[in-house]
mmCIF file of C-alpha atoms in Angstrom:
data_model
loop_
_atom_site.group_PDB
_atom_site.id
_atom_site.type_symbol
_atom_site.label_atom_id
_atom_site.label_comp_id
_atom_site.label_asym_id
_atom_site.label_seq_id
_atom_site.Cartn_x
_atom_site.Cartn_y
_atom_site.Cartn_z
ATOM 1 C CA MET L 5 -45.013 -52.534 -17.431
ATOM 2 C CA GLU L 6 -43.847 -54.407 -20.568
ATOM 3 C CA LYS L 7 -40.917 -56.941 -20.115
ATOM 4 C CA LEU L 8 -37.534 -55.487 -20.715
ATOM 5 C CA GLY L 9 -35.968 -58.934 -21.607
ATOM 6 C CA GLN L 10 -34.593 -58.367 -25.097
ATOM 7 C CA GLN L 11 -35.908 -54.807 -25.303
ATOM 8 C CA ARG L 12 -33.648 -51.771 -25.635
ATOM 9 C CA VAL L 13 -33.432 -49.318 -23.098
ATOM 10 C CA PHE L 14 -32.371 -45.804 -24.105
ATOM 11 C CA LYS L 15 -31.081 -43.053 -21.932
ATOM 12 C CA VAL L 16 -32.063 -39.707 -23.488
ATOM 13 C CA ALA L 17 -30.737 -36.948 -21.155
ATOM 14 C CA ILE L 18 -28.948 -36.431 -17.872
ATOM 15 C CA LEU L 19 -29.757 -32.939 -16.734
ATOM 16 C CA PHE L 20 -27.708 -31.138 -13.907
ATOM 17 C CA LEU L 21 -29.906 -28.338 -12.282
ATOM 18 C CA VAL L 22 -27.449 -27.089 -10.034
ATOM 19 C CA MET L 23 -23.635 -27.502 -10.510
ATOM 20 C CA GLY L 24 -21.160 -29.638 -12.432
ATOM 21 C CA VAL L 25 -19.999 -33.078 -11.251
ATOM 22 C CA GLY L 26 -16.538 -31.665 -10.204
ATOM 23 C CA LEU L 27 -18.648 -29.453 -7.838
ATOM 24 C CA PHE L 28 -22.219 -31.282 -7.605
ATOM 25 C CA LEU L 29 -21.386 -32.448 -4.074
ATOM 26 C CA ALA L 30 -19.060 -29.847 -2.877
ATOM 27 C CA GLY L 31 -21.048 -27.002 -4.286
ATOM 28 C CA CYS L 32 -24.692 -27.589 -3.318
ATOM 29 C CA ILE L 33 -25.118 -25.764 -0.002
ATOM 30 C CA GLY L 34 -27.685 -24.182 1.946
ATOM 31 C CA ALA L 35 -30.849 -24.974 4.039
ATOM 32 C CA GLY L 36 -32.026 -28.346 2.942
ATOM 33 C CA MET L 37 -29.830 -28.647 -0.017
ATOM 34 C CA PHE L 38 -27.631 -31.650 -0.645
ATOM 35 C CA PRO L 39 -25.509 -33.153 -3.546
ATOM 36 C CA GLN L 40 -28.179 -34.263 -5.667
ATOM 37 C CA PHE L 41 -29.014 -33.731 -9.284
ATOM 38 C CA THR L 42 -31.974 -34.683 -11.533
ATOM 39 C CA TYR L 43 -31.788 -37.547 -13.986
ATOM 40 C CA GLN L 44 -34.209 -37.816 -16.837
ATOM 41 C CA GLY L 45 -34.597 -40.844 -19.307
ATOM 42 C CA ARG L 46 -36.815 -42.479 -21.792
ATOM 43 C CA LEU L 47 -37.608 -46.204 -21.988
ATOM 44 C CA THR L 48 -38.727 -48.020 -25.215
ATOM 45 C CA ASP L 49 -39.229 -51.543 -26.269
ATOM 46 C CA GLN L 50 -37.241 -53.191 -29.090
ATOM 47 C CA ASP L 51 -39.362 -51.463 -31.601
ATOM 48 C CA GLY L 52 -38.988 -48.048 -30.090
ATOM 49 C CA ASN L 53 -42.432 -47.969 -28.613
ATOM 50 C CA PRO L 54 -42.485 -46.014 -25.409
ATOM 51 C CA LEU L 55 -43.088 -47.902 -22.136
ATOM 52 C CA ASN L 56 -45.459 -47.231 -19.181
ATOM 53 C CA GLY L 57 -45.664 -48.331 -15.664
ATOM 54 C CA THR L 58 -43.003 -48.482 -12.886
ATOM 55 C CA ALA L 59 -39.414 -49.346 -13.118
ATOM 56 C CA THR L 60 -36.523 -49.816 -10.605
ATOM 57 C CA VAL L 61 -33.416 -47.709 -11.556
ATOM 58 C CA ARG L 62 -30.129 -48.408 -9.887
ATOM 59 C CA PHE L 63 -27.451 -45.584 -9.902
ATOM 60 C CA SER L 64 -23.729 -46.488 -9.214
ATOM 61 C CA PHE L 65 -20.864 -43.965 -9.157
ATOM 62 C CA TYR L 66 -17.392 -45.154 -10.112
ATOM 63 C CA HIS L 67 -14.019 -43.378 -10.811
ATOM 64 C CA GLN L 68 -13.272 -45.632 -13.717
ATOM 65 C CA ALA L 69 -14.981 -45.920 -17.052
ATOM 66 C CA SER L 70 -15.042 -49.604 -16.538
ATOM 67 C CA GLY L 71 -14.264 -52.211 -13.628
ATOM 68 C CA GLY L 72 -13.635 -50.994 -10.099
ATOM 69 C CA THR L 73 -15.734 -50.474 -7.246
ATOM 70 C CA ALA L 74 -18.725 -48.151 -6.866
ATOM 71 C CA PHE L 75 -18.080 -45.610 -3.999
ATOM 72 C CA TYR L 76 -21.872 -44.728 -4.060
ATOM 73 C CA ASN L 77 -25.133 -46.831 -4.984
ATOM 74 C CA GLU L 78 -28.663 -45.809 -4.885
ATOM 75 C CA THR L 79 -31.930 -47.466 -6.091
ATOM 76 C CA ASP L 80 -35.076 -45.461 -7.029
ATOM 77 C CA ASN L 81 -38.509 -46.724 -8.008
ATOM 78 C CA VAL L 82 -39.626 -44.516 -10.882
ATOM 79 C CA SER L 83 -42.915 -43.877 -12.447
ATOM 80 C CA VAL L 84 -42.644 -44.203 -16.445
ATOM 81 C CA THR L 85 -45.314 -42.477 -18.495
ATOM 82 C CA ASP L 86 -44.951 -42.453 -22.367
ATOM 83 C CA GLY L 87 -41.611 -43.845 -21.901
ATOM 84 C CA LEU L 88 -40.442 -40.652 -19.752
ATOM 85 C CA PHE L 89 -39.288 -40.732 -16.209
ATOM 86 C CA ASN L 90 -37.802 -38.364 -13.970
ATOM 87 C CA THR L 91 -35.877 -38.887 -10.473
ATOM 88 C CA VAL L 92 -33.425 -37.184 -8.161
ATOM 89 C CA VAL L 93 -29.993 -38.872 -7.723
ATOM 90 C CA GLY L 94 -27.801 -38.163 -4.645
ATOM 91 C CA PRO L 95 -27.962 -38.474 -0.852
ATOM 92 C CA ASN L 96 -30.351 -36.243 0.990
ATOM 93 C CA THR L 97 -28.318 -36.631 4.144
ATOM 94 C CA ALA L 98 -24.465 -36.327 4.746
ATOM 95 C CA ILE L 99 -22.956 -39.802 4.073
ATOM 96 C CA ALA L 100 -19.639 -41.072 5.180
ATOM 97 C CA GLY L 101 -17.353 -41.985 2.274
ATOM 98 C CA VAL L 102 -18.923 -39.518 -0.073
ATOM 99 C CA THR L 103 -16.840 -36.259 0.291
ATOM 100 C CA PRO L 104 -16.409 -33.366 -2.109
ATOM 101 C CA GLU L 105 -12.958 -34.881 -2.835
ATOM 102 C CA ASP L 106 -14.479 -38.113 -4.021
ATOM 103 C CA LEU L 107 -16.638 -36.044 -6.585
ATOM 104 C CA ALA L 108 -13.935 -33.816 -7.520
ATOM 105 C CA LYS L 109 -12.340 -36.950 -9.445
ATOM 106 C CA PRO L 110 -13.423 -37.895 -12.714
ATOM 107 C CA THR L 111 -16.744 -39.728 -12.103
ATOM 108 C CA TRP L 112 -18.938 -42.161 -14.156
ATOM 109 C CA VAL L 113 -22.408 -43.345 -13.366
ATOM 110 C CA GLU L 114 -23.756 -46.804 -14.108
ATOM 111 C CA VAL L 115 -27.523 -47.315 -14.556
ATOM 112 C CA ARG L 116 -29.412 -50.597 -14.376
ATOM 113 C CA VAL L 117 -33.156 -50.608 -15.170
ATOM 114 C CA GLY L 118 -35.405 -53.540 -14.094
ATOM 115 C CA ASN L 119 -39.020 -54.390 -13.577
ATOM 116 C CA GLY L 120 -38.469 -57.053 -10.945
ATOM 117 C CA VAL L 121 -38.166 -59.814 -13.562
ATOM 118 C CA TYR L 122 -35.662 -58.492 -16.131
ATOM 119 C CA THR L 123 -32.807 -56.161 -15.638
ATOM 120 C CA GLU L 124 -30.687 -54.395 -18.255
ATOM 121 C CA THR L 125 -27.357 -52.415 -17.624
ATOM 122 C CA LEU L 126 -26.771 -49.406 -19.673
ATOM 123 C CA THR L 127 -23.378 -49.493 -21.352
ATOM 124 C CA PRO L 128 -21.081 -48.048 -21.506
ATOM 125 C CA ARG L 129 -21.042 -45.883 -18.123
ATOM 126 C CA GLN L 130 -21.755 -42.298 -18.688
ATOM 127 C CA ARG L 131 -19.196 -39.739 -17.694
ATOM 128 C CA LEU L 132 -20.703 -36.937 -15.419
ATOM 129 C CA LEU L 133 -19.848 -33.581 -16.875
ATOM 130 C CA GLY L 134 -20.780 -30.074 -15.707
ATOM 131 C CA ALA L 135 -23.656 -28.207 -16.945
ATOM 132 C CA PRO L 136 -23.061 -24.962 -18.988
ATOM 133 C CA TYR L 137 -22.528 -22.002 -16.774
ATOM 134 C CA ALA L 138 -22.668 -18.075 -17.090
ATOM 135 C CA PHE L 139 -19.581 -16.330 -17.542
ATOM 136 C CA THR L 140 -20.957 -12.963 -16.250
ATOM 137 C CA LEU L 141 -23.853 -11.883 -14.360
ATOM 138 C CA MET L 142 -26.509 -9.096 -14.978
ATOM 139 C CA PRO L 143 -25.400 -5.975 -13.524
ATOM 140 C CA GLY L 144 -26.350 -5.649 -9.830
ATOM 141 C CA ALA L 145 -27.013 -9.422 -9.611
ATOM 142 C CA VAL L 146 -26.676 -10.866 -6.160
ATOM 143 C CA ILE L 147 -25.971 -14.525 -5.254
ATOM 144 C CA SER L 148 -27.179 -15.014 -1.775
ATOM 145 C CA ASN L 149 -28.554 -17.609 0.526
ATOM 146 C CA SER L 150 -28.888 -18.309 4.252
ATOM 147 C CA PHE L 151 -28.846 -21.662 5.684
ATOM 148 C CA THR L 152 -28.553 -23.396 9.251
ATOM 149 C CA ALA L 153 -27.968 -27.058 7.997
ATOM 150 C CA ALA L 154 -24.422 -28.453 8.008
ATOM 151 C CA VAL L 155 -22.479 -28.198 4.732
ATOM 152 C CA HIS L 156 -22.403 -31.502 3.379
ATOM 153 C CA GLY L 157 -18.555 -33.125 3.573
ATOM 154 C CA ALA L 158 -16.635 -32.894 6.618
ATOM 155 C CA ALA L 159 -13.560 -32.024 4.771
ATOM 156 C CA LEU L 160 -14.966 -28.745 3.523
ATOM 157 C CA ASN L 161 -12.942 -25.517 5.111
ATOM 158 C CA ALA L 162 -15.020 -22.976 3.230
ATOM 159 C CA ILE L 163 -18.364 -22.358 1.534
ATOM 160 C CA LEU L 164 -16.615 -21.545 -1.659
ATOM 161 C CA THR L 165 -12.807 -22.413 -2.403
ATOM 162 C CA VAL L 166 -10.981 -21.081 -5.567
ATOM 163 C CA ASP L 167 -8.038 -23.431 -5.971
ATOM 164 C CA ASN L 168 -5.517 -22.476 -8.689
ATOM 165 C CA GLU L 169 -3.035 -25.359 -8.999
ATOM 166 C CA ALA L 170 -0.904 -23.868 -11.943
ATOM 167 C CA THR L 171 2.783 -23.111 -10.861
ATOM 168 C CA ASP L 172 5.333 -20.336 -11.929
ATOM 169 C CA ASP L 173 6.628 -22.898 -14.591
ATOM 170 C CA ASP L 174 3.271 -23.066 -16.541
ATOM 171 C CA VAL L 175 3.371 -21.471 -19.817
ATOM 172 C CA PRO L 176 1.644 -19.069 -20.175
ATOM 173 C CA ALA L 177 1.960 -17.751 -16.691
ATOM 174 C CA ALA L 178 -0.663 -18.825 -14.169
ATOM 175 C CA LEU L 179 -3.709 -16.668 -13.868
ATOM 176 C CA PRO L 180 -4.787 -15.357 -10.377
ATOM 177 C CA ALA L 181 -7.213 -17.714 -8.847
ATOM 178 C CA LEU L 182 -9.483 -14.767 -7.893
ATOM 179 C CA ARG L 183 -9.883 -11.425 -9.227
ATOM 180 C CA ALA L 184 -12.129 -8.755 -7.815
ATOM 181 C CA VAL L 185 -12.677 -5.451 -9.700
ATOM 182 C CA GLY L 186 -14.701 -2.539 -8.496
ATOM 183 C CA VAL L 187 -14.688 0.605 -6.727
ATOM 184 C CA ALA L 188 -14.313 -1.214 -3.275
ATOM 185 C CA ALA L 189 -13.102 -4.441 -5.085
ATOM 186 C CA LEU L 190 -13.697 -6.927 -2.074
ATOM 187 C CA GLU L 191 -15.913 -6.255 0.830
ATOM 188 C CA LEU L 192 -15.878 -8.401 3.900
ATOM 189 C CA THR L 193 -18.806 -8.548 6.099
ATOM 190 C CA GLU L 194 -20.164 -10.392 9.112
ATOM 191 C CA PRO L 195 -23.803 -10.789 10.043
ATOM 192 C CA GLY L 196 -23.275 -8.573 12.930
ATOM 193 C CA GLY L 197 -22.284 -5.719 10.427
ATOM 194 C CA ASP L 198 -18.597 -5.166 11.019
ATOM 195 C CA ASP L 199 -17.098 -5.050 7.718
ATOM 196 C CA GLY L 200 -13.736 -4.293 5.820
ATOM 197 C CA ILE L 201 -12.675 -3.471 2.313
ATOM 198 C CA ILE L 202 -9.788 -4.448 0.296
ATOM 199 C CA LYS L 203 -9.083 -2.671 -2.883
ATOM 200 C CA SER L 204 -6.646 -1.379 -5.440
ATOM 201 C CA ASP L 205 -6.744 0.666 -8.648
ATOM 202 C CA LEU L 206 -5.791 -1.572 -11.252
ATOM 203 C CA SER L 207 -5.793 1.108 -13.971
ATOM 204 C CA GLN L 208 -2.892 2.920 -12.178
ATOM 205 C CA PRO L 209 0.586 1.243 -13.065
ATOM 206 C CA ASN L 210 1.578 2.426 -9.511
ATOM 207 C CA GLY L 211 -1.785 1.729 -7.678
ATOM 208 C CA ASP L 212 -1.895 1.084 -3.923
ATOM 209 C CA LEU L 213 -3.389 -1.457 -1.982
ATOM 210 C CA TRP L 214 -5.962 -0.264 0.660
ATOM 211 C CA PHE L 215 -7.169 -2.114 3.486
ATOM 212 C CA PHE L 216 -10.148 -0.617 5.299
ATOM 213 C CA SER L 217 -11.812 -1.966 8.674
ATOM 214 C CA ASN L 218 -14.661 -0.480 10.729
ATOM 215 C CA ASP L 219 -13.263 -2.375 13.580
ATOM 216 C CA GLU L 220 -10.008 -4.237 14.456
ATOM 217 C CA VAL L 221 -7.630 -5.807 12.080
ATOM 218 C CA TRP L 222 -6.219 -9.211 13.360
ATOM 219 C CA LEU L 223 -3.058 -10.852 11.955
ATOM 220 C CA ASP L 224 -2.474 -14.320 13.371
ATOM 221 C CA LEU L 225 1.136 -15.280 12.186
ATOM 222 C CA ASP L 226 1.017 -19.036 13.155
ATOM 223 C CA ASN L 227 -2.481 -20.221 13.933
ATOM 224 C CA ASN L 228 -1.541 -23.649 13.716
ATOM 225 C CA ASN L 229 1.439 -23.222 15.899
ATOM 226 C CA ASP L 230 3.850 -25.420 13.625
ATOM 227 C CA GLU L 231 6.721 -22.902 13.141
ATOM 228 C CA LEU L 232 7.880 -19.238 13.604
ATOM 229 C CA GLY L 233 5.680 -17.049 11.793
ATOM 230 C CA THR L 234 6.807 -13.651 10.232
ATOM 231 C CA PHE L 235 4.949 -10.504 8.786
ATOM 232 C CA SER L 236 7.447 -9.102 6.488
ATOM 233 C CA VAL L 237 7.425 -5.651 4.671
ATOM 234 C CA ARG L 238 9.882 -5.533 1.539
ATOM 235 C CA ALA L 239 11.333 -2.616 -0.324
ATOM 236 C CA GLY L 240 11.224 -2.223 -4.074
ATOM 237 C CA ASP L 241 14.270 -4.477 -4.612
ATOM 238 C CA ASP L 242 12.602 -7.203 -2.193
ATOM 239 C CA ALA L 243 15.241 -6.247 0.624
ATOM 240 C CA LEU L 244 13.778 -6.319 4.103
ATOM 241 C CA ALA L 245 12.263 -3.121 5.330
ATOM 242 C CA CYS L 246 10.841 -4.383 8.458
ATOM 243 C CA GLU L 247 9.475 -7.763 9.931
ATOM 244 C CA ILE L 248 7.367 -8.829 13.113
ATOM 245 C CA GLN L 249 8.214 -12.160 14.262
ATOM 246 C CA GLU L 250 5.666 -14.385 16.123
ATOM 247 C CA ASP L 251 7.606 -14.226 19.206
ATOM 248 C CA GLY L 252 7.230 -10.338 19.275
ATOM 249 C CA ASP L 253 10.529 -9.370 17.780
ATOM 250 C CA LEU L 254 10.671 -6.272 15.569
ATOM 251 C CA ASN L 255 13.337 -6.096 13.060
ATOM 252 C CA CYS L 256 13.831 -3.157 10.746
ATOM 253 C CA SER L 257 16.572 -1.921 8.537
ATOM 254 C CA GLY L 258 15.737 1.965 9.051
ATOM 255 C CA ALA L 259 15.448 4.324 11.941
ATOM 256 C CA LYS L 260 12.530 3.871 14.513
ATOM 257 C CA SER L 261 10.904 7.293 14.933
ATOM 258 C CA ALA L 262 7.764 8.789 16.635
ATOM 259 C CA VAL L 263 5.853 11.636 14.898
ATOM 260 C CA VAL L 264 5.408 14.446 17.404
ATOM 261 C CA GLN L 265 3.496 17.701 16.838
ATOM 262 C CA VAL L 266 6.106 20.601 17.407
ATOM 263 C CA GLU L 267 4.806 24.220 17.165
ATOM 264 C CA GLY L 268 2.178 23.276 14.446
ATOM 265 C CA GLU L 269 4.488 21.025 12.543
ATOM 266 C CA ARG L 270 4.993 17.283 12.699
ATOM 267 C CA ARG L 271 8.606 16.417 13.402
ATOM 268 C CA LEU L 272 10.342 13.009 13.879
ATOM 269 C CA MET L 273 11.816 11.911 17.245
ATOM 270 C CA TYR L 274 14.235 8.946 17.043
ATOM 271 C CA ALA L 275 14.707 6.125 19.200
ATOM 272 C CA ILE L 276 18.122 5.492 20.866
ATOM 273 C CA GLU L 277 19.501 2.199 19.682
ATOM 274 C CA SER L 278 21.590 -0.102 21.958
ATOM 275 C CA PRO L 279 23.717 -3.327 21.463
ATOM 276 C CA GLU L 280 21.713 -4.862 24.263
ATOM 277 C CA VAL L 281 18.160 -5.080 25.469
ATOM 278 C CA TRP L 282 18.046 -2.400 28.247
ATOM 279 C CA PHE L 283 14.931 -1.212 30.114
ATOM 280 C CA GLU L 284 15.477 2.170 32.118
ATOM 281 C CA ASP L 285 13.539 4.168 34.837
ATOM 282 C CA PHE L 286 14.175 7.603 36.284
ATOM 283 C CA GLY L 287 13.314 9.247 39.696
ATOM 284 C CA SER L 288 14.332 11.541 42.411
ATOM 285 C CA GLY L 289 15.440 11.193 46.083
ATOM 286 C CA ALA L 290 16.854 13.202 48.898
ATOM 287 C CA LEU L 291 19.931 12.617 51.247
ATOM 288 C CA VAL L 292 19.141 12.973 54.947
ATOM 289 C CA ASP L 293 22.323 13.357 57.081
ATOM 290 C CA GLY L 294 24.180 11.994 53.997
ATOM 291 C CA VAL L 295 22.473 8.867 53.081
ATOM 292 C CA ALA L 296 19.430 7.833 51.159
ATOM 293 C CA THR L 297 17.915 4.429 50.452
ATOM 294 C CA VAL L 298 15.719 4.403 47.147
ATOM 295 C CA ALA L 299 13.053 1.692 46.611
ATOM 296 C CA ILE L 300 12.892 0.233 43.002
ATOM 297 C CA ASP L 301 9.436 0.470 41.497
ATOM 298 C CA PRO L 302 7.917 -3.166 41.997
ATOM 299 C CA LEU L 303 6.528 -3.087 38.285
ATOM 300 C CA PHE L 304 9.948 -2.094 36.800
ATOM 301 C CA ALA L 305 11.784 -4.663 38.934
ATOM 302 C CA ALA L 306 9.520 -7.572 37.538
ATOM 303 C CA ALA L 307 10.234 -6.542 34.097
ATOM 304 C CA VAL L 308 14.121 -6.582 34.441
ATOM 305 C CA ASN L 309 16.833 -8.734 35.751
ATOM 306 C CA LEU L 310 18.159 -6.821 38.941
ATOM 307 C CA GLN L 311 21.145 -9.271 39.371
ATOM 308 C CA ASP L 312 23.254 -6.590 37.623
ATOM 309 C CA TYR L 313 22.174 -3.078 36.874
ATOM 310 C CA HIS L 314 23.452 0.478 36.519
ATOM 311 C CA VAL L 315 22.384 3.516 38.672
ATOM 312 C CA TYR L 316 23.436 6.980 37.375
ATOM 313 C CA LEU L 317 23.188 9.958 39.868
ATOM 314 C CA THR L 318 22.701 13.696 39.428
ATOM 315 C CA PRO L 319 23.190 15.725 42.641
ATOM 316 C CA LEU L 320 20.983 18.718 43.000
ATOM 317 C CA GLY L 321 23.390 20.530 45.358
ATOM 318 C CA ASP L 322 26.951 21.069 46.444
ATOM 319 C CA CYS L 323 27.657 17.426 47.625
ATOM 320 C CA GLN L 324 29.273 14.620 45.866
ATOM 321 C CA LEU L 325 27.323 11.290 45.860
ATOM 322 C CA TYR L 326 27.968 7.766 45.133
ATOM 323 C CA VAL L 327 25.964 4.403 45.013
ATOM 324 C CA ALA L 328 27.036 2.561 48.062
ATOM 325 C CA GLU L 329 24.837 -0.604 47.731
ATOM 326 C CA LYS L 330 22.502 -2.214 45.079
ATOM 327 C CA GLY L 331 19.873 -4.731 46.041
ATOM 328 C CA PRO L 332 17.269 -6.486 44.229
ATOM 329 C CA ASP L 333 14.509 -4.014 45.482
ATOM 330 C CA SER L 334 16.489 -0.861 46.496
ATOM 331 C CA PHE L 335 19.704 0.950 46.193
ATOM 332 C CA THR L 336 21.606 3.293 48.852
ATOM 333 C CA VAL L 337 23.124 6.563 48.034
ATOM 334 C CA ARG L 338 25.865 8.138 50.268
ATOM 335 C CA ALA L 339 27.754 11.456 50.415
ATOM 336 C CA ILE L 340 31.399 11.003 49.528
ATOM 337 C CA GLY L 341 33.767 11.210 52.631
ATOM 338 C CA GLY L 342 31.022 10.706 55.095
ATOM 339 C CA SER L 343 29.598 14.131 54.711
ATOM 340 C CA ALA L 344 26.258 14.660 56.549
ATOM 341 C CA CYS L 345 25.002 17.021 53.640
ATOM 342 C CA ASN L 346 21.105 17.115 52.995
ATOM 343 C CA ILE L 347 20.438 17.507 49.382
ATOM 344 C CA SER L 348 18.073 16.115 46.536
ATOM 345 C CA PHE L 349 19.308 14.286 43.402
ATOM 346 C CA ASP L 350 17.874 12.627 40.454
ATOM 347 C CA TYR L 351 18.781 9.022 39.250
ATOM 348 C CA ARG L 352 18.574 6.873 36.324
ATOM 349 C CA ILE L 353 18.322 3.048 36.626
ATOM 350 C CA VAL L 354 19.176 0.838 33.671
ATOM 351 C CA ALA L 355 18.727 -3.004 33.701
ATOM 352 C CA ARG L 356 18.554 -5.749 31.158
ATOM 353 C CA ARG L 357 15.145 -7.101 30.051
ATOM 354 C CA LEU L 358 14.128 -10.117 31.725
ATOM 355 C CA GLY L 359 14.767 -13.179 29.601
ATOM 356 C CA TYR L 360 16.818 -11.156 27.001
ATOM 357 C CA GLU L 361 20.097 -10.931 29.071
ATOM 358 C CA ASP L 362 22.242 -12.814 26.613
ATOM 359 C CA ARG L 363 21.360 -10.713 23.643
ATOM 360 C CA ARG L 364 24.153 -8.460 22.275
ATOM 361 C CA LEU L 365 24.780 -7.337 18.720
ATOM 362 C CA GLU L 366 23.444 -10.712 17.410
ATOM 363 C CA PRO L 367 23.972 -11.407 13.583
ATOM 364 C CA TYR L 368 20.696 -10.963 11.599
ATOM 365 C CA ALA L 369 19.102 -14.180 10.483
ATOM 366 C CA PRO L 370 15.879 -13.441 8.735
ATOM 367 C CA ALA L 371 12.972 -15.706 9.913
ATOM 368 C CA GLN L 372 12.257 -16.188 5.934
ATOM 369 C CA GLU L 373 14.486 -16.575 3.201
ATOM 370 C CA GLU L 374 15.393 -13.454 1.197
ATOM 371 C CA LEU L 375 13.149 -13.143 -1.843
ATOM 372 C CA GLU L 376 14.821 -13.955 -4.993
ATOM 373 C CA PRO L 377 14.913 -10.870 -7.631
#
């Protein structure tokens, strides 16, 4: 190869075959695919004559147009034919210190060319910019790939991330980060086949948002366990309609009802509200010679606090009854006046839920701040 001493080295083209530099490390994924791009150039002497032979090309990546410290270096030996050479730049394995965050910043490449005797550095550094891209795909086009290799960059949390960093104060107003339009809009599918669909008819001013699932729907309110999570349903004026808190509490501003089929019609049956958290159970017993001991269901007893509870009796005969004794696992019923009557009776036992004994008409404090109108 001819000496490069005072000869001029010209860089003609840098071609990105896959993604732009903001994405060229973070965006290249798949089996055997790593953050690389193709670099093509042309070497000539001072008179413009193309060179031939072998050259050593060193690529250094910086976050500054000049000065600073390179965060990635690579040296390639390239074959030059009629002045033209072609090489692939970028690591072919995951490299510590070269993360998608590094390449998301403005990046410049500095190129040094040498033949073992003379070395020339191309100036100024070249800003790495993205290649042109398509705004639309052909109808029915599919972007698909399968891979088993690890995605480059330990900081990645997803294969594709759409990040809209605009704020409500931006003018014009910030656009959505992602918009899916179609009959089903967005379909979520796992390799096993379980899938779901999210859609809304944007052509309708009062269109609904639909969620379809062929299996379960999971909602984890606080996956990182950092604070109390809440799932809220709001009315048209942003007032609270209902909320489910991470600890299982359900707070609703309306009535709680069950839809019951009654004589061919669906009717509403309403829950009885209480200022405290009570559980209740029902049963029957029978007096023998004026006395009966009723065992409390152990499962019910495990769910309530039986230090203090209520028992209501309904005699099923001509004999007055009273609760003579209450214990943690049973209560005793006797006939008034020591009568030795033998009758059946019904009872209702009411006790506070275990762990909720102190709750009574608490002020409502929303887990999340009320939305501003």
